[in-house]
Amino acid sequence: AALATPGVRVGSKAFTESVVLGEIVAQTAASTGTAAVHRRALGGTRVVWEALTRGEIDVYPEYTGTLVREILAGEPIADDAALRRALSARGVGVAAVLGFDNTYALGMRRAAAERLGIRTISDLLRHPGLRFGFTNEFVDRADGWPALRSRYGLSASSVRGLDHDLAYRALAEGALDVVDLYSTDAQIAQLDLSALDDDRRAFPRYDAVILQRLDLDARAPAAVAAIRRLAGTITAREMTAMNARVQLEHADPGEVAAAFLAERLGLA
Ligand code: PBE
């Protein structure tokens, strides 16, 4: 029997940007003649990370703050070198640091924030009656609502967990007052939201990276080399524009990724 074609199995988390980045990675691998599949929107952070470490996928997009504060929480990670060591002990490497930060922020409709005089997260302490709606994962994550609650002493009376896109809709319709934003989401500009200043620095940096299983180097060297060349190629503005194509115009993430690779990297 013929040897199985060495392939690259890409995964992504269940939100727009992760799927777009997964497509960029899968198409980049495919451009080297390597078979590539993308298991889109596999699940939340834990599910996709475990799929990587168990060997069900080879590559997926992640964020440094998520690695340090959630996935590897409990391990002291002081700097970049320590992060790479902790990953490598798990058979994982950083193939590329993409060039932008997608941080969590708390957001309100600008008009509502201005009316109530809210500019910072600390200002929320004076308005305990506000209705909070957070992405399900944010409600439980060590770097999400639990971190904000203890850092700021917030004790909202109403906190709902919901789908990220539904949270934006509920905010726009006035059914919620405060949601967690991802800073590269296109809805922030579209819905005229304001991101509250994280005045007590609860959130870390969330630099977008591509994680890979280290054993992929031997299995698909050309694809890995191509994925490494994605380093530094995406600015926050470019990522927001790609998210907008999907979030606001409902373009397919595969098309958006193909356009990016063609225009920015000359990959056909
Ligand atoms: N995010 C925003 C990150 C954390 C901050 C949703 C892009 C994530 O872990 O997926």
Tab-separated table of C-alpha atoms and ligand atoms in Angstrom:
chain	number	residue	atom	x	y	z
A	1	ALA	CA	0.000	0.000	0.000
A	2	ALA	CA	1.116	3.538	-0.659
A	3	LEU	CA	2.327	5.558	2.267
A	4	ALA	CA	-0.292	7.895	3.663
A	5	THR	CA	0.240	11.401	2.275
A	6	PRO	CA	1.788	13.455	5.037
A	7	GLY	CA	-0.704	16.140	5.855
A	8	VAL	CA	-1.259	19.100	8.107
A	9	ARG	CA	-4.346	19.119	10.287
A	10	VAL	CA	-5.290	22.649	11.303
A	11	GLY	CA	-7.790	23.494	14.024
A	12	SER	CA	-9.463	26.708	15.124
A	13	LYS	CA	-11.543	28.012	18.008
A	14	ALA	CA	-15.206	28.847	17.626
A	15	PHE	CA	-14.977	32.550	16.778
A	16	THR	CA	-14.488	34.435	13.525
A	17	GLU	CA	-10.859	35.471	13.805
A	18	SER	CA	-9.677	32.021	14.815
A	19	VAL	CA	-11.408	30.480	11.787
A	20	VAL	CA	-9.917	33.096	9.423
A	21	LEU	CA	-6.435	32.461	10.829
A	22	GLY	CA	-6.956	28.702	10.593
A	23	GLU	CA	-7.824	29.149	6.927
A	24	ILE	CA	-4.723	31.270	6.367
A	25	VAL	CA	-2.584	28.529	7.917
A	26	ALA	CA	-4.287	25.693	6.014
A	27	GLN	CA	-3.989	27.498	2.677
A	28	THR	CA	-0.375	28.404	3.397
A	29	ALA	CA	0.392	24.728	4.039
A	30	ALA	CA	-1.517	23.695	0.921
A	31	SER	CA	0.475	26.186	-1.178
A	32	THR	CA	3.559	23.994	-0.594
A	33	GLY	CA	1.799	20.977	-2.071
A	34	THR	CA	1.132	19.498	1.373
A	35	ALA	CA	-2.318	18.057	1.992
A	36	ALA	CA	-4.074	20.275	4.538
A	37	VAL	CA	-7.394	20.023	6.312
A	38	HIS	CA	-8.942	22.644	8.554
A	39	ARG	CA	-11.293	21.546	11.295
A	40	ARG	CA	-13.102	24.863	11.668
A	41	ALA	CA	-14.428	26.148	14.986
A	42	LEU	CA	-13.669	22.940	16.908
A	43	GLY	CA	-14.648	24.461	20.254
A	44	GLY	CA	-13.308	26.684	23.009
A	45	THR	CA	-9.721	27.169	24.123
A	46	ARG	CA	-9.521	23.988	26.221
A	47	VAL	CA	-10.955	21.759	23.519
A	48	VAL	CA	-8.620	23.002	20.795
A	49	TRP	CA	-5.522	23.003	23.019
A	50	GLU	CA	-6.246	19.417	24.057
A	51	ALA	CA	-6.800	18.393	20.437
A	52	LEU	CA	-3.292	19.743	19.739
A	53	THR	CA	-1.547	18.050	22.654
A	54	ARG	CA	-3.362	14.749	21.996
A	55	GLY	CA	-2.271	14.787	18.364
A	56	GLU	CA	-5.716	15.193	16.826
A	57	ILE	CA	-4.584	18.397	15.123
A	58	ASP	CA	-1.101	19.723	14.298
A	59	VAL	CA	-1.528	23.513	14.286
A	60	TYR	CA	-3.892	26.200	15.568
A	61	PRO	CA	-3.938	29.953	16.260
A	62	GLU	CA	-3.665	31.000	19.897
A	63	TYR	CA	-2.828	34.111	21.958
A	64	THR	CA	0.074	34.622	24.386
A	65	GLY	CA	-2.097	35.911	27.249
A	66	THR	CA	-4.363	32.889	26.885
A	67	LEU	CA	-1.380	30.548	27.116
A	68	VAL	CA	0.155	32.241	30.140
A	69	ARG	CA	-2.957	33.065	32.135
A	70	GLU	CA	-5.313	30.245	31.231
A	71	ILE	CA	-3.773	27.202	29.515
A	72	LEU	CA	-0.531	27.165	31.533
A	73	ALA	CA	-1.930	29.008	34.565
A	74	GLY	CA	-0.285	27.842	37.748
A	75	GLU	CA	3.150	27.671	36.147
A	76	PRO	CA	5.315	30.729	36.703
A	77	ILE	CA	6.048	32.165	33.243
A	78	ALA	CA	8.075	35.351	33.494
A	79	ASP	CA	9.014	35.923	29.861
A	80	ASP	CA	8.963	34.702	26.310
A	81	ALA	CA	11.744	32.185	26.791
A	82	ALA	CA	9.923	30.630	29.755
A	83	LEU	CA	6.746	30.399	27.689
A	84	ARG	CA	8.581	28.614	24.878
A	85	ARG	CA	10.144	26.190	27.378
A	86	ALA	CA	6.781	25.387	28.965
A	87	LEU	CA	5.278	24.766	25.524
A	88	SER	CA	8.172	22.667	24.317
A	89	ALA	CA	7.869	20.449	27.409
A	90	ARG	CA	4.417	19.620	26.019
A	91	GLY	CA	5.639	18.945	22.493
A	92	VAL	CA	4.398	22.310	21.228
A	93	GLY	CA	6.211	25.192	19.549
A	94	VAL	CA	5.434	28.717	18.370
A	95	ALA	CA	5.658	28.606	14.572
A	96	ALA	CA	4.940	32.313	14.124
A	97	VAL	CA	4.113	35.469	16.064
A	98	LEU	CA	1.704	37.108	13.639
A	99	GLY	CA	2.107	40.786	14.531
A	100	PHE	CA	-1.039	41.895	16.350
A	101	ASP	CA	-2.616	41.834	19.800
A	102	ASN	CA	-6.268	40.849	20.245
A	103	THR	CA	-7.039	41.714	23.824
A	104	TYR	CA	-10.142	41.346	25.901
A	105	ALA	CA	-11.793	44.613	26.923
A	106	LEU	CA	-15.087	45.541	28.514
A	107	GLY	CA	-17.309	47.466	26.130
A	108	MET	CA	-20.445	49.577	26.286
A	109	ARG	CA	-22.379	51.566	23.763
A	110	ARG	CA	-20.512	54.871	23.536
A	111	ALA	CA	-23.635	56.946	24.118
A	112	ALA	CA	-24.559	54.976	27.245
A	113	ALA	CA	-21.030	55.141	28.644
A	114	GLU	CA	-20.923	58.905	28.081
A	115	ARG	CA	-24.343	59.431	29.635
A	116	LEU	CA	-23.241	57.572	32.777
A	117	GLY	CA	-19.743	59.078	32.826
A	118	ILE	CA	-18.056	55.677	32.520
A	119	ARG	CA	-14.576	55.693	30.985
A	120	THR	CA	-12.714	53.057	32.978
A	121	ILE	CA	-13.526	49.632	34.366
A	122	SER	CA	-13.225	51.139	37.873
A	123	ASP	CA	-16.045	53.530	36.984
A	124	LEU	CA	-18.361	50.493	36.794
A	125	LEU	CA	-18.156	50.205	40.603
A	126	ARG	CA	-20.466	53.238	40.855
A	127	HIS	CA	-23.147	51.505	38.739
A	128	PRO	CA	-23.891	48.107	40.298
A	129	GLY	CA	-27.196	47.771	38.484
A	130	LEU	CA	-25.718	47.428	34.993
A	131	ARG	CA	-26.491	44.212	33.088
A	132	PHE	CA	-23.364	42.262	32.136
A	133	GLY	CA	-23.324	39.697	29.349
A	134	PHE	CA	-20.125	37.776	28.696
A	135	THR	CA	-18.932	35.204	26.212
A	136	ASN	CA	-19.365	31.812	27.916
A	137	GLU	CA	-15.630	31.181	27.997
A	138	PHE	CA	-14.951	34.620	29.542
A	139	VAL	CA	-17.255	33.851	32.469
A	140	ASP	CA	-15.038	30.962	33.608
A	141	ARG	CA	-11.561	31.790	32.398
A	142	ALA	CA	-8.873	32.656	34.926
A	143	ASP	CA	-8.079	35.790	32.889
A	144	GLY	CA	-11.759	36.654	32.340
A	145	TRP	CA	-14.548	37.670	34.687
A	146	PRO	CA	-12.975	35.997	37.781
A	147	ALA	CA	-9.839	38.143	37.262
A	148	LEU	CA	-11.877	41.335	36.836
A	149	ARG	CA	-14.040	40.580	39.845
A	150	SER	CA	-11.098	40.171	42.177
A	151	ARG	CA	-8.908	42.860	40.633
A	152	TYR	CA	-11.600	45.552	40.657
A	153	GLY	CA	-13.874	44.308	43.432
A	154	LEU	CA	-16.769	44.196	40.988
A	155	SER	CA	-19.906	42.404	42.136
A	156	ALA	CA	-22.437	42.779	39.373
A	157	SER	CA	-25.912	41.625	40.291
A	158	SER	CA	-26.597	40.450	36.748
A	159	VAL	CA	-24.048	38.415	34.756
A	160	ARG	CA	-25.141	36.287	31.811
A	161	GLY	CA	-23.005	33.924	29.785
A	162	LEU	CA	-23.797	33.802	26.075
A	163	ASP	CA	-22.442	33.352	22.566
A	164	HIS	CA	-19.989	36.098	21.599
A	165	ASP	CA	-21.902	37.297	18.531
A	166	LEU	CA	-25.201	37.241	20.419
A	167	ALA	CA	-23.655	39.453	23.107
A	168	TYR	CA	-22.985	42.163	20.499
A	169	ARG	CA	-26.542	41.905	19.264
A	170	ALA	CA	-27.973	42.132	22.786
A	171	LEU	CA	-25.792	45.168	23.491
A	172	ALA	CA	-26.925	46.863	20.274
A	173	GLU	CA	-30.567	46.190	21.114
A	174	GLY	CA	-30.161	47.579	24.626
A	175	ALA	CA	-30.792	44.230	26.346
A	176	LEU	CA	-27.304	44.322	27.932
A	177	ASP	CA	-25.107	47.174	29.154
A	178	VAL	CA	-21.588	45.695	29.299
A	179	VAL	CA	-19.979	42.889	27.280
A	180	ASP	CA	-16.479	41.493	26.749
A	181	LEU	CA	-14.978	42.749	23.498
A	182	TYR	CA	-12.157	41.225	21.503
A	183	SER	CA	-10.172	44.267	20.378
A	184	THR	CA	-9.964	43.231	16.703
A	185	ASP	CA	-13.723	42.647	16.334
A	186	ALA	CA	-15.349	44.705	13.586
A	187	GLN	CA	-18.501	45.260	15.664
A	188	ILE	CA	-16.667	47.741	17.917
A	189	ALA	CA	-16.585	50.391	15.187
A	190	GLN	CA	-19.801	49.280	13.515
A	191	LEU	CA	-21.910	49.544	16.688
A	192	ASP	CA	-20.006	52.606	17.992
A	193	LEU	CA	-18.884	50.868	21.168
A	194	SER	CA	-16.343	52.189	23.577
A	195	ALA	CA	-13.752	49.948	25.191
A	196	LEU	CA	-13.384	50.859	28.859
A	197	ASP	CA	-9.871	51.646	30.030
A	198	ASP	CA	-8.435	48.691	31.983
A	199	ASP	CA	-7.109	51.088	34.626
A	200	ARG	CA	-5.940	48.325	36.974
A	201	ARG	CA	-4.243	46.328	34.224
A	202	ALA	CA	-6.186	43.120	34.725
A	203	PHE	CA	-5.678	41.947	31.142
A	204	PRO	CA	-2.295	40.823	29.785
A	205	ARG	CA	-1.148	41.100	26.162
A	206	TYR	CA	-2.752	38.684	23.744
A	207	ASP	CA	-0.294	38.491	20.857
A	208	ALA	CA	-1.624	36.203	18.166
A	209	VAL	CA	0.636	33.199	17.511
A	210	ILE	CA	0.458	30.009	15.487
A	211	LEU	CA	1.092	26.953	17.648
A	212	GLN	CA	2.363	23.718	16.126
A	213	ARG	CA	3.160	20.234	17.348
A	214	LEU	CA	6.949	19.919	17.274
A	215	ASP	CA	6.693	16.538	15.555
A	216	LEU	CA	5.202	18.304	12.519
A	217	ASP	CA	8.689	19.578	11.602
A	218	ALA	CA	9.721	16.095	10.478
A	219	ARG	CA	6.359	15.186	8.933
A	220	ALA	CA	5.730	18.304	6.864
A	221	PRO	CA	8.901	20.435	6.709
A	222	ALA	CA	7.868	22.517	3.674
A	223	ALA	CA	4.531	23.397	5.219
A	224	VAL	CA	6.157	24.328	8.528
A	225	ALA	CA	8.662	26.575	6.741
A	226	ALA	CA	5.823	28.332	4.918
A	227	ILE	CA	3.793	28.768	8.118
A	228	ARG	CA	6.870	30.280	9.810
A	229	ARG	CA	6.967	32.918	7.076
A	230	LEU	CA	3.593	34.212	8.322
A	231	ALA	CA	5.512	35.817	11.212
A	232	GLY	CA	4.916	39.562	11.403
A	233	THR	CA	2.583	39.670	8.421
A	234	ILE	CA	-0.707	40.749	10.042
A	235	THR	CA	-1.359	44.099	11.741
A	236	ALA	CA	-4.329	44.709	14.051
A	237	ARG	CA	-5.872	46.893	11.340
A	238	GLU	CA	-5.567	44.160	8.742
A	239	MET	CA	-6.991	41.556	11.104
A	240	THR	CA	-9.932	43.817	11.974
A	241	ALA	CA	-10.585	44.369	8.262
A	242	MET	CA	-10.578	40.600	7.633
A	243	ASN	CA	-12.906	40.051	10.599
A	244	ALA	CA	-15.207	42.744	9.174
A	245	ARG	CA	-15.487	40.877	5.870
A	246	VAL	CA	-16.841	37.868	7.766
A	247	GLN	CA	-18.620	39.478	10.735
A	248	LEU	CA	-20.343	42.282	8.829
A	249	GLU	CA	-20.432	41.163	5.197
A	250	HIS	CA	-20.746	37.421	5.853
A	251	ALA	CA	-17.947	36.515	3.462
A	252	ASP	CA	-16.578	32.998	3.751
A	253	PRO	CA	-13.411	32.831	5.916
A	254	GLY	CA	-11.760	30.760	3.184
A	255	GLU	CA	-12.206	33.534	0.629
A	256	VAL	CA	-10.992	36.178	3.044
A	257	ALA	CA	-7.885	34.104	3.787
A	258	ALA	CA	-7.231	33.496	0.084
A	259	ALA	CA	-7.482	37.224	-0.665
A	260	PHE	CA	-5.043	38.026	2.143
A	261	LEU	CA	-2.511	35.454	0.958
A	262	ALA	CA	-2.776	36.616	-2.643
A	263	GLU	CA	-2.537	40.340	-1.914
A	264	ARG	CA	-0.092	40.411	0.959
A	265	LEU	CA	2.117	37.410	0.311
A	266	GLY	CA	1.675	36.807	-3.398
A	267	LEU	CA	0.496	33.247	-2.742
A	268	ALA	CA	-1.886	31.998	-5.399
B	1	PBE	N1	-9.504	36.266	22.371
B	1	PBE	C1	-9.485	37.565	23.048
B	1	PBE	C2	-8.552	35.446	23.119
B	1	PBE	C3	-8.418	36.044	24.431
B	1	PBE	C4	-8.643	37.466	24.211
B	1	PBE	C5	-10.839	35.749	22.415
B	1	PBE	C6	-9.054	36.443	21.024
B	1	PBE	C7	-8.714	33.934	23.062
B	1	PBE	O1	-8.183	33.263	23.903
B	1	PBE	O2	-9.311	33.376	22.156
